[in-house]
Short mmCIF file of C-alpha atoms and ligand atoms in Angstrom, two decimals:
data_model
loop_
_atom_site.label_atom_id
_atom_site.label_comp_id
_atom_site.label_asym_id
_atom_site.label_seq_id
_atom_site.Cartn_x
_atom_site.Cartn_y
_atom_site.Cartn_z
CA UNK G 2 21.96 16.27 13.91
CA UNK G 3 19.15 18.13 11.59
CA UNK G 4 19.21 14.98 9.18
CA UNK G 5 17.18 13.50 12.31
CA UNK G 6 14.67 16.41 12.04
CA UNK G 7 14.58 16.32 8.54
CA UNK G 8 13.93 12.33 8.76
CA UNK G 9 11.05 13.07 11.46
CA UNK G 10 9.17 15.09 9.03
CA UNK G 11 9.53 13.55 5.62
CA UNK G 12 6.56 11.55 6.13
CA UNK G 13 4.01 14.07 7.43
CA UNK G 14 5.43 16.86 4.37
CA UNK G 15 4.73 13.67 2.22
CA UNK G 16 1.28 12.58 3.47
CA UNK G 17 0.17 16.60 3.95
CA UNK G 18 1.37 17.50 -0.16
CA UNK G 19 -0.69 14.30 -1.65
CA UNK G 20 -3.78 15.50 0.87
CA UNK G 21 -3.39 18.64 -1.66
CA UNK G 22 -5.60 17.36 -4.92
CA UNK G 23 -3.10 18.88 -7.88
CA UNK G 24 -4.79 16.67 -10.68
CA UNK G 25 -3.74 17.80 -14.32
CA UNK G 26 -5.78 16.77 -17.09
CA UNK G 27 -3.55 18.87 -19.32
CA UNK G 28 -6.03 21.36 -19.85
CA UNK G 29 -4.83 24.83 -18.58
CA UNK G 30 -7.90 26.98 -19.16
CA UNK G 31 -9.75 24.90 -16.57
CA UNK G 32 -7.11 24.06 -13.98
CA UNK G 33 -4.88 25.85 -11.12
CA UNK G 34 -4.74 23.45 -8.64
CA UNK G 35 -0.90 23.35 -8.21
CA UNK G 36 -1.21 26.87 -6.11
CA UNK G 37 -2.38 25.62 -2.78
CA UNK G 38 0.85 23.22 -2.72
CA UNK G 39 2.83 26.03 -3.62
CA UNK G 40 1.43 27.88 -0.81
CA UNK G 41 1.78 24.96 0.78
CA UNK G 42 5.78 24.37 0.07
CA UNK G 43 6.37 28.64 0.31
CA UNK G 44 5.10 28.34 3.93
CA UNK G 45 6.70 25.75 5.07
CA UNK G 46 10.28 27.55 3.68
CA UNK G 47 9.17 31.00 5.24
CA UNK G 48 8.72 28.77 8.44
CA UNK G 49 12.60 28.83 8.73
CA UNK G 50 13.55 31.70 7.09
CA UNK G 51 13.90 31.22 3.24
CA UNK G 52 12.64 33.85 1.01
CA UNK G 53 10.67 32.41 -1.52
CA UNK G 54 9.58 33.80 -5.20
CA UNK G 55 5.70 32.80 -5.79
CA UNK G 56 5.29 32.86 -9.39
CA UNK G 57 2.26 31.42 -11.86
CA UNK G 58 3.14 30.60 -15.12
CA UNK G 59 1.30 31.29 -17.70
CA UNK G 60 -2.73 30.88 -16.10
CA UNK G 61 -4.24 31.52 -13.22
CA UNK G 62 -3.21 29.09 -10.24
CA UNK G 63 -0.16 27.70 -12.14
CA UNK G 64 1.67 28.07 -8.54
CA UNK G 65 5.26 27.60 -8.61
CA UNK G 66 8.08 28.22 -5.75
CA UNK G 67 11.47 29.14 -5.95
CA UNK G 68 14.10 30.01 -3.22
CA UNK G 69 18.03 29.74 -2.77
CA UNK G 70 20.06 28.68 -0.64
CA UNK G 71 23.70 30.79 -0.60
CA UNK G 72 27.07 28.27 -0.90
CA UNK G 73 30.23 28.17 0.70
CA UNK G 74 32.07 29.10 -3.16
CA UNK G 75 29.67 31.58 -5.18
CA UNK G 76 31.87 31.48 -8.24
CA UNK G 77 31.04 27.50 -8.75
CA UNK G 78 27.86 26.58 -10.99
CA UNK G 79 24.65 26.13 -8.89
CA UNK G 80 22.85 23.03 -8.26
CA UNK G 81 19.33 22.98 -9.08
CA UNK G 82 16.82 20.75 -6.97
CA UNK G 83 13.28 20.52 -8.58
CA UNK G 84 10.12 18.60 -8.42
CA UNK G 85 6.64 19.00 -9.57
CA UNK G 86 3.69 19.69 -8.11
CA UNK G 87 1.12 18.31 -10.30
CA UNK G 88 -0.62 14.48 -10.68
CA UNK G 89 -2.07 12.95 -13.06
CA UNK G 90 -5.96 12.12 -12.47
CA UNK G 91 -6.89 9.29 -10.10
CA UNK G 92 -9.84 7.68 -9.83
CA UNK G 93 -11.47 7.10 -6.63
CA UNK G 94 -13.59 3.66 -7.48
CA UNK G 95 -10.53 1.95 -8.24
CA UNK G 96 -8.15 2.35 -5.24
CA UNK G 97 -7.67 0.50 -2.04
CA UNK G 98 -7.56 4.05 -0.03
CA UNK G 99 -8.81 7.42 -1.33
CA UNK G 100 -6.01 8.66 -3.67
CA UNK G 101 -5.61 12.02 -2.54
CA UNK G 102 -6.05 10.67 1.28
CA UNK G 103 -2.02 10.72 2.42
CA UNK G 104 -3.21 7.71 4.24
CA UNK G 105 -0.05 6.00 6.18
CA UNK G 106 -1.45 2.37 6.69
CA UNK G 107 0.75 -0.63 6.50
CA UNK G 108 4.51 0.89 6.01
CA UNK G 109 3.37 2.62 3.40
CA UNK G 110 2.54 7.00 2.55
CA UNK G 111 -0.83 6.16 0.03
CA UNK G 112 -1.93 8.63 -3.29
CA UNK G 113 -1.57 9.96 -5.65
CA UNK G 114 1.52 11.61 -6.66
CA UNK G 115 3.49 8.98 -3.85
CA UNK G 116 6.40 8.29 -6.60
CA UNK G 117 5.40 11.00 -8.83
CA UNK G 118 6.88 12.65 -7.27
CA UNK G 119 5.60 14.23 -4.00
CA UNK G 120 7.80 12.10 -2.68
CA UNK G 121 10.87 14.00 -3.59
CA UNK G 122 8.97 17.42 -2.99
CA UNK G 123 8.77 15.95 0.58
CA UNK G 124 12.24 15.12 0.98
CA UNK G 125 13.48 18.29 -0.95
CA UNK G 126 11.61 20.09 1.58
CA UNK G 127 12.37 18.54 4.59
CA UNK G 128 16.36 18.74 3.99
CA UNK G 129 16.24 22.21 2.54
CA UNK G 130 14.20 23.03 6.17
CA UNK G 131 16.78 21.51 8.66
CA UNK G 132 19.79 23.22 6.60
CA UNK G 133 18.13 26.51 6.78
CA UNK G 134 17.37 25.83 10.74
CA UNK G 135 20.65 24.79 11.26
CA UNK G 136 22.71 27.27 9.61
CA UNK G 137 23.98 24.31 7.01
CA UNK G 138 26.40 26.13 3.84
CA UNK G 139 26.49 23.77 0.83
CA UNK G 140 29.37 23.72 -1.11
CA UNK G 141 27.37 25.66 -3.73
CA UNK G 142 24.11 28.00 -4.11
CA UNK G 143 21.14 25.65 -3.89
CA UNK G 144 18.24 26.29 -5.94
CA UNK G 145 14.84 24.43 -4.91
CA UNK G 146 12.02 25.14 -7.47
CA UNK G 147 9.05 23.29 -6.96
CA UNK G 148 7.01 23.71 -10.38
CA UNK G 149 3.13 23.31 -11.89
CA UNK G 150 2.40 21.68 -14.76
CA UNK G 151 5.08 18.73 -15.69
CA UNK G 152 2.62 15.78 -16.08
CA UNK G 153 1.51 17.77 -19.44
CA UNK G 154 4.48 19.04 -20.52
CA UNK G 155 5.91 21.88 -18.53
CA UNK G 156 4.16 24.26 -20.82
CA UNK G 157 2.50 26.24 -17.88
CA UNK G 158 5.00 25.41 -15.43
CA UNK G 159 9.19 24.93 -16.15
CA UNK G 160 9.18 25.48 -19.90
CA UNK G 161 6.80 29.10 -19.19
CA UNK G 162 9.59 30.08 -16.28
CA UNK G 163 12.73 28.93 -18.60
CA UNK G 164 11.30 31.32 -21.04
CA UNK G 165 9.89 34.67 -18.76
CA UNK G 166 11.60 34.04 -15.69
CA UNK G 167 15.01 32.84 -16.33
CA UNK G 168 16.58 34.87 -13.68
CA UNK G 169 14.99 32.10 -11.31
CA UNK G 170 17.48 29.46 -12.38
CA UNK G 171 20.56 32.03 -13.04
CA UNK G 172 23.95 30.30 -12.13
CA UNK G 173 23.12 26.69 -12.28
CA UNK G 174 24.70 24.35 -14.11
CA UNK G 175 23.36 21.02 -13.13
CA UNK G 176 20.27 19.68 -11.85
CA UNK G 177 18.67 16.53 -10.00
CA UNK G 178 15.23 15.32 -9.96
CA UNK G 179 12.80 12.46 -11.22
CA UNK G 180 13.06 9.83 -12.35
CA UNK G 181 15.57 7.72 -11.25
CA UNK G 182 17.77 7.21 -7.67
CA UNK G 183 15.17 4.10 -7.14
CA UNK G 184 16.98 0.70 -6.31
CA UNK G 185 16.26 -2.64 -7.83
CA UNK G 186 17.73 -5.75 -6.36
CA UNK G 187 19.30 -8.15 -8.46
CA UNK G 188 20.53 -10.49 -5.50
CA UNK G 189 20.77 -10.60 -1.84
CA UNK G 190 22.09 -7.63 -0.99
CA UNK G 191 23.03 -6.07 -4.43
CA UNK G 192 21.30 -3.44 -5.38
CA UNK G 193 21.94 -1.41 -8.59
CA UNK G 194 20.41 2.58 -7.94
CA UNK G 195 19.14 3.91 -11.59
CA UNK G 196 20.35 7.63 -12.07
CA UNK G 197 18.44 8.57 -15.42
CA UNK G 198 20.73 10.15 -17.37
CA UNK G 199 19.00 10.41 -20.75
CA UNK G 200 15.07 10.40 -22.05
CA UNK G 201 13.53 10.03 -25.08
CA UNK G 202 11.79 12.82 -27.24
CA UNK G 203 8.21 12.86 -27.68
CA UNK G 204 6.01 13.39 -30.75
CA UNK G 205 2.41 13.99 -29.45
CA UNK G 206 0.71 13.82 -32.81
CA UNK G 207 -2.79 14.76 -33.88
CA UNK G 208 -3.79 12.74 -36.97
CA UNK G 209 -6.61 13.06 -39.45
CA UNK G 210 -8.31 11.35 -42.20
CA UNK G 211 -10.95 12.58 -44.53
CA UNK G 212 -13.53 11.19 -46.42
CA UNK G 213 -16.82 11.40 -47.82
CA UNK G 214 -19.69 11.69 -45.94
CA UNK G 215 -22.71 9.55 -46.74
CA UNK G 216 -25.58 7.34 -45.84
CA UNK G 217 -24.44 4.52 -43.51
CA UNK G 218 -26.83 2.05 -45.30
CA UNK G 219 -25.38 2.47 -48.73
CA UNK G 220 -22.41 1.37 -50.56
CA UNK G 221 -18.98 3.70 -49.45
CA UNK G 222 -16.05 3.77 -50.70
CA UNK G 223 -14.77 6.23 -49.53
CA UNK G 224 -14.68 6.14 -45.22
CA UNK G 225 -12.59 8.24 -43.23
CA UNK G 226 -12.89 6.11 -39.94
CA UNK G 227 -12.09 3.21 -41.74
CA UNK G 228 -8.75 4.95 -43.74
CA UNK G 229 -7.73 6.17 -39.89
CA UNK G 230 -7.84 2.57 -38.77
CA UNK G 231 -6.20 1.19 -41.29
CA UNK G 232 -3.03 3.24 -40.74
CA UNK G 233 -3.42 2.99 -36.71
CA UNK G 234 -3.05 -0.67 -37.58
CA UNK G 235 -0.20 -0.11 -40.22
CA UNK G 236 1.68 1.92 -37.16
CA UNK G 237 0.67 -0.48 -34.45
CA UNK G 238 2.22 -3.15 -36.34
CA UNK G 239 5.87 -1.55 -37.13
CA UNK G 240 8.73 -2.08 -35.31
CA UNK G 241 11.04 0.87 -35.19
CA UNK G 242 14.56 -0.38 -35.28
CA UNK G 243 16.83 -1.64 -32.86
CA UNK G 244 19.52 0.85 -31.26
CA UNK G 245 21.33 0.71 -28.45
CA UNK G 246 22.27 3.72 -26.91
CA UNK G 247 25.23 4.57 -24.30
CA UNK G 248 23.17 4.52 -21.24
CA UNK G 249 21.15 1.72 -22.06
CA UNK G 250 24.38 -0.32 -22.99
CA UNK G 251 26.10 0.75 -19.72
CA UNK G 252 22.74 -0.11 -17.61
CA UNK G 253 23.00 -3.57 -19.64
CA UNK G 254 26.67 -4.14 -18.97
CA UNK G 255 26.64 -3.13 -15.22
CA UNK G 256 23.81 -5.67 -14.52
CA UNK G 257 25.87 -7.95 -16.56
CA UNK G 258 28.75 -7.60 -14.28
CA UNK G 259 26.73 -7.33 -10.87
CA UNK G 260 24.81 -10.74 -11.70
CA UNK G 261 27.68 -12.60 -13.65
CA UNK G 262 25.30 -13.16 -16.53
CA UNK G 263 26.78 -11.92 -19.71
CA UNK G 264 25.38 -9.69 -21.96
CA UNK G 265 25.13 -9.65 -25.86
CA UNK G 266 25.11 -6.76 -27.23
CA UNK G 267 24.13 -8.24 -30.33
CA UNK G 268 21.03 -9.33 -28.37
CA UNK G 269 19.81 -6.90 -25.86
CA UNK G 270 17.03 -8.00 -25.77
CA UNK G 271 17.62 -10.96 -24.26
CA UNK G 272 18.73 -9.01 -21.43
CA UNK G 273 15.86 -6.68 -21.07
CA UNK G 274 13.89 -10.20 -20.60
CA UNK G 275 16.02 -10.71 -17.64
CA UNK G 276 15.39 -7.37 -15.81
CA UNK G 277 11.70 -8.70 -14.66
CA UNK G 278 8.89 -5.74 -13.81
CA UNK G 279 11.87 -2.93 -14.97
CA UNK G 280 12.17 -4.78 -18.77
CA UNK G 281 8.65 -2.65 -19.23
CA UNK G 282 9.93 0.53 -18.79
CA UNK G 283 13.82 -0.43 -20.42
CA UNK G 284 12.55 -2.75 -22.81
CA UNK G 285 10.90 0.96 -24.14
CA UNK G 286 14.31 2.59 -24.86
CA UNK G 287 15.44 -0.18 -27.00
CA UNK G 288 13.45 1.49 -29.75
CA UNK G 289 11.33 3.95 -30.67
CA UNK G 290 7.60 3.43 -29.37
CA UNK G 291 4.35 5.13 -30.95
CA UNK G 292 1.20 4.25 -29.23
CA UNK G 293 -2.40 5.40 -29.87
CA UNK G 294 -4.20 6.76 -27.08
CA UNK G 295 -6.99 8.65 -28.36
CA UNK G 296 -9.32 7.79 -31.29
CA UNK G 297 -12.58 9.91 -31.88
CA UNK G 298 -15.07 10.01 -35.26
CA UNK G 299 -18.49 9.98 -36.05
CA UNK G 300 -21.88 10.91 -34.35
CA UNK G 301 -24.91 8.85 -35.19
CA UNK G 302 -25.27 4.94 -36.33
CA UNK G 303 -26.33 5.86 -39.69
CA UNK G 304 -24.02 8.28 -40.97
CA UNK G 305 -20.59 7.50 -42.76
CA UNK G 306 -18.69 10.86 -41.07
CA UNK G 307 -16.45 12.67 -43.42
CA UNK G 308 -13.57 13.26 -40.50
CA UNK G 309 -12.03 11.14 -38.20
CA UNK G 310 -9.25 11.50 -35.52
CA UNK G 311 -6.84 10.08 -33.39
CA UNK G 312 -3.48 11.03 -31.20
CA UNK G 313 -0.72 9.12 -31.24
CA UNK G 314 2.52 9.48 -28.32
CA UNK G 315 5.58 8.81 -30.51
CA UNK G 316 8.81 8.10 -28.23
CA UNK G 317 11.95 8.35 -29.94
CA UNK G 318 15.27 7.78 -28.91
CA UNK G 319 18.15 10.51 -28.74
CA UNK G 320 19.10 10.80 -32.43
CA UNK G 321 16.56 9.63 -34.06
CA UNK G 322 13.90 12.47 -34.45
CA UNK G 323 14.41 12.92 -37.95
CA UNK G 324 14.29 9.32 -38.82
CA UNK G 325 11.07 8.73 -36.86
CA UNK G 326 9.66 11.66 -38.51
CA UNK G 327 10.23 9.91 -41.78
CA UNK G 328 8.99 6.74 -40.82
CA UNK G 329 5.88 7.61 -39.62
CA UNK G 330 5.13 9.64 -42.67
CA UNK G 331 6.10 6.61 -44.98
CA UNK G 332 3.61 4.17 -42.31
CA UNK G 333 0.81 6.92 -42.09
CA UNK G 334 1.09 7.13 -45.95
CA UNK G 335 0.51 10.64 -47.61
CA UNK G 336 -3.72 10.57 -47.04
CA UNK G 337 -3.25 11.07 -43.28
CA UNK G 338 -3.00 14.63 -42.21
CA UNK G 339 -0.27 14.98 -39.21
CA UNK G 340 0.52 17.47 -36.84
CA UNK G 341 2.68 17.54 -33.95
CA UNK G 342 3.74 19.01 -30.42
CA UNK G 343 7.11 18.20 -30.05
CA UNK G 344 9.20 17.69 -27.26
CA UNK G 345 13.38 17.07 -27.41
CA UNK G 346 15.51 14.12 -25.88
CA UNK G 347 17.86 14.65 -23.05
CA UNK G 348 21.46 13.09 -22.32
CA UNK G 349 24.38 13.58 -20.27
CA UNK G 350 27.56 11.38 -19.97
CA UNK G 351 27.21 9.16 -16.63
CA UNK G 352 30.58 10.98 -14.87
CA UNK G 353 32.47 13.74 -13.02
CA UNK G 354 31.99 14.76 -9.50
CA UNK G 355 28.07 14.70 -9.25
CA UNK G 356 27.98 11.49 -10.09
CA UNK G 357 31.03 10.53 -7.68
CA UNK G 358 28.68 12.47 -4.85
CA UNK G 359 25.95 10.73 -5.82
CA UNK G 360 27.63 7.28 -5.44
CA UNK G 361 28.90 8.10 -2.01
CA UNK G 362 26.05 9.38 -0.41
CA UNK G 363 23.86 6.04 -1.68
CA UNK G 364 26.96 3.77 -0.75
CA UNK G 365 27.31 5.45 2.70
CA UNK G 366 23.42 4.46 3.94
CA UNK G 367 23.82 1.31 1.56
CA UNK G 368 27.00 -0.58 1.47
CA UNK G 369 25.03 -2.89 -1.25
CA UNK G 370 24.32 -0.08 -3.15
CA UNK G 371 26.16 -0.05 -7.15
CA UNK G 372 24.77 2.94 -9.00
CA UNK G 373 24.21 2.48 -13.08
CA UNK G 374 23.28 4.73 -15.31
CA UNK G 375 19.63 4.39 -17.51
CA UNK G 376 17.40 6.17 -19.91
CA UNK G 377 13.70 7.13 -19.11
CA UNK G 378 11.39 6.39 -21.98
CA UNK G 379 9.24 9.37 -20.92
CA UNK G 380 9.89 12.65 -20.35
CA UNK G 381 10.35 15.54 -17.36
CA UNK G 382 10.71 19.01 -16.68
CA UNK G 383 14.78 18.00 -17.71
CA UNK G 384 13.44 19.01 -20.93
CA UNK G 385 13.05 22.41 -20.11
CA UNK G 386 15.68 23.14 -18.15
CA UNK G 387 18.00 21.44 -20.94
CA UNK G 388 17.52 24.74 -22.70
CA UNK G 389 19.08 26.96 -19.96
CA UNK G 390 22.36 24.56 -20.56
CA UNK G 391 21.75 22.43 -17.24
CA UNK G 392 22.67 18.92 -17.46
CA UNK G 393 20.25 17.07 -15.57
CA UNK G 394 20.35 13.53 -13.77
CA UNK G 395 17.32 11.49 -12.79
CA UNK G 396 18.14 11.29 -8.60
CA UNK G 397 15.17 10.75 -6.27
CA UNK G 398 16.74 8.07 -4.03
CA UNK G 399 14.57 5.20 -2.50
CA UNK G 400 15.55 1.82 -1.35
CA UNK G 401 12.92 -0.38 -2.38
CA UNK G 402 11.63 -3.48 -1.08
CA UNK G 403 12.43 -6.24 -4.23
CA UNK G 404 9.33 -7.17 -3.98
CA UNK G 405 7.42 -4.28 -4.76
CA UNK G 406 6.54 -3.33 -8.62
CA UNK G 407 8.03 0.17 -8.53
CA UNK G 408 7.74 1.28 -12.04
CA UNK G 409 4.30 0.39 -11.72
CA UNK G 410 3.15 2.34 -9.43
CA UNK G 411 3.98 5.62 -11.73
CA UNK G 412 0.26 6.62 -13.08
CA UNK G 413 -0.70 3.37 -11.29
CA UNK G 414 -3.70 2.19 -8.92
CA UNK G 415 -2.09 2.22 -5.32
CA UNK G 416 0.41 4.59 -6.06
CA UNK G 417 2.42 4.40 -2.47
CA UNK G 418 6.13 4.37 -1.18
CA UNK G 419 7.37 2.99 1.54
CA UNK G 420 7.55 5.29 5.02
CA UNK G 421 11.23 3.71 4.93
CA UNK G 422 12.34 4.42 1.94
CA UNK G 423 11.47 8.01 2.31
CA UNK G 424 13.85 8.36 5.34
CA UNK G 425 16.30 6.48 3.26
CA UNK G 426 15.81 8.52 0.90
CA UNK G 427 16.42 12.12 2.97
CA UNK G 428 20.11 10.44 4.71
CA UNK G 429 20.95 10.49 1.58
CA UNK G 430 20.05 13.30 0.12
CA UNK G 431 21.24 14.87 2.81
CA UNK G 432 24.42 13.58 3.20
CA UNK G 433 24.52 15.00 -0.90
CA UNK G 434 23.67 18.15 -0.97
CA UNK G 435 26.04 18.65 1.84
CA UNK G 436 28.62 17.56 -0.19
CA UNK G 437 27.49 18.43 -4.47
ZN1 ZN D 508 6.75 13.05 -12.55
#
């Protein structure tokens, strides 16, 4: 049986990629560090006899991988299997073992990038290796892609191949990836498995406020830290409205039905409440969400500057770009200058035979397994991909202890997933792609 081989494996692939420090700070003139994983991941396909496509996108070391896999029936849509290469930084000082050790210690794979997501890269890897070895045919081509650059938006990994190398991705019509396939138990032995079918657009916005420079010891009027302030505290203080979407009212209503608590959708909120450590990360697609994360002005104690600056990440649900765009405009008030990278939503409809797959591969290594669809407040590589027409679901699969703080984890101190939920995770995925 090559699941077994593919099971033995997972956790070394696993440990081995997070050993590989791919740290994005989102700067691409300085960075590059996603090419020895893609060496890395092209070796270990060569190994058993893929071709692979080595291709950087965009600057130097931007390493991505591509390579097929030919299905039984050529004239059906292919599936696309991707992952990312990349982590966010990590810092050392603040972790129980070194973040970019692989350290197995306790049940656990340790580092960075353990959910995010070189945990799927591993189990990609080790299932596309045992069906190359064992002469597996899917039902349809597979395409495995493993890409640079998604923890700062794609821009020198998937969105730079969607645009110069589409060829890569020709055929396929659906795709899975992060974030989503992760189980959270609601009682003994139910679980509900999250497939993300939708996430939020982004508005990563620069703002700045001018003023008049001056003498820090006289009277001002006129202070362009203090105008900058004033409407981050204007901004912090809104609350977009309430809307609930399709996927979050179907997440809603299926927990409803698995835990015999009603739900009100007059007051989903209440519900959110109920969802424990997940209510952070659901309780964020309620709404829109704008957050400041950077704020910079000034250079010496004494002088009134006559710029300051600040970034703000702006979430906003499917639907609602223009209306956020006009809110924040009407918050910011017309004094604060605004510009903007922007970055779309993604949706699908939680159905048809993906799905169905989906549900019987989880079901088949989990009997208490009840899969629901949910949004992701953030956003992946889906968003790049959405413009070569794939629809993409959110399918990483992991059985989770209940115990453990999953969502967490992502971007967290002491990133790590469980050695067993790994092999849990490549059954299933097997048992999938053997049958998408
Ligand atoms: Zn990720």
């Amino acid at each position: 049986m090559s699941v077994e081989q593919a099971v033995a494996e997972v956790v070394t692939l696993a440990s081995e990629l997070i050993a590989i420090d791919t740290t994005n700070v989102g700067d691409p003139t300085t960075l590059g560090r996603e090419r020895a994983a893609a060496e890395y991941v092209a070796a270990k396909l060569s190994e058993v006899g893929y071709e692979t496509t080595y291709v950087e996108s965009g600057a130097r070391g931007r390493g991505n991988v591509v390579a097929r896999l030919p299905g039984a029936d050529p004239t059906r849509g292919a599936l696309l299997v991707h992952g990312h290469l990349d982590v966010v930084p990590a810092d050392p000082a603040e972790w129980s073992v070194h973040p970019f050790s692989g350290e197995v210690r306790d049940g656990y794979v340790w580092g960075r990038g353990a959910v995010d997501m070189k945990d799927m890269v591993a189990m990609t890897l080790a299932v596309a290796r045992s069906f190359r070895r064992d002469g597996v045919v899917p039902p349809r081509d597979l395409i495995f892609a493993f890409l640079a650059d998604e923890e700062a938006g794609g821009f020198y990994g998937a969105r730079w191949l969607v645009d110069n190398r589409p060829e890569l991705f020709e055929g396929a019509t659906e795709a899975i990836s992060e974030v989503g396939g992760f189980s959270v138990t609601l009682a003994d032995d139910v679980r509900a498995y999250l497939v993300q079918t939708a996430e939020k657009g982004g508005l990563w916005l620069r703002l700045l406020a001018r003023g008049t420079a001056g003498h820090g010891a006289m009277l001002h009027e006129d202070n362009a830290v203090a105008k900058l302030a004033a409407a981050i505290t204007r901004l912090e203080r809104h609350r977009f409205p309430l809307v609930l979407t399709d996927p979050v009212r179907e997440l809603l209503t299926g927990v409803a039905e698995l835990t015999g608590v009603p739900f009100d959708p007059d007051d989903p909120e209440a519900a959110v409440a109920r969802l424990g450590n997940l209510s952070r990360m659901v309780g964020a697609t309620l709404r829109d969400t704008a957050n400041v994360t950077m704020f910079e002005a000034g250079y010496k104690a004494n002088v009134v500057p006559s710029v300051a600056r600040a970034t703000v990440d702006g979430r906003m649900l499917p639907g609602r770009e223009k209306d956020f765009e006009a809110e924040l405009a009407e918050i910011l008030g017309p004094e604060i200058v605004r510009e903007w990278d922007s970055l779309p939503s993604v949706q699908t409809t939680f159905d048809g035979a993906l799905v169905e797959a989906m549900a019987a591969a989880v079901t088949a290594e989990d009997p208490g397994a009840h899969l629901l669809p949910y949004m992701l407040s953030a956003g992946t590589d889906a968003k790049s991909f959405q413009r070569l027409g794939v629809r993409h679901f959110g399918f990483s699969p992991l059985k989770l202890p209940p115990e453990l703080d999953f969502t967490a984890l992502f971007h967290g101190v002491d990133e790590r997933v469980p050695v067993d939920a790994l092999e849990f995770g490549t059954r299933v995925l097997d048992r999938f792609l053997r049958a998408c």
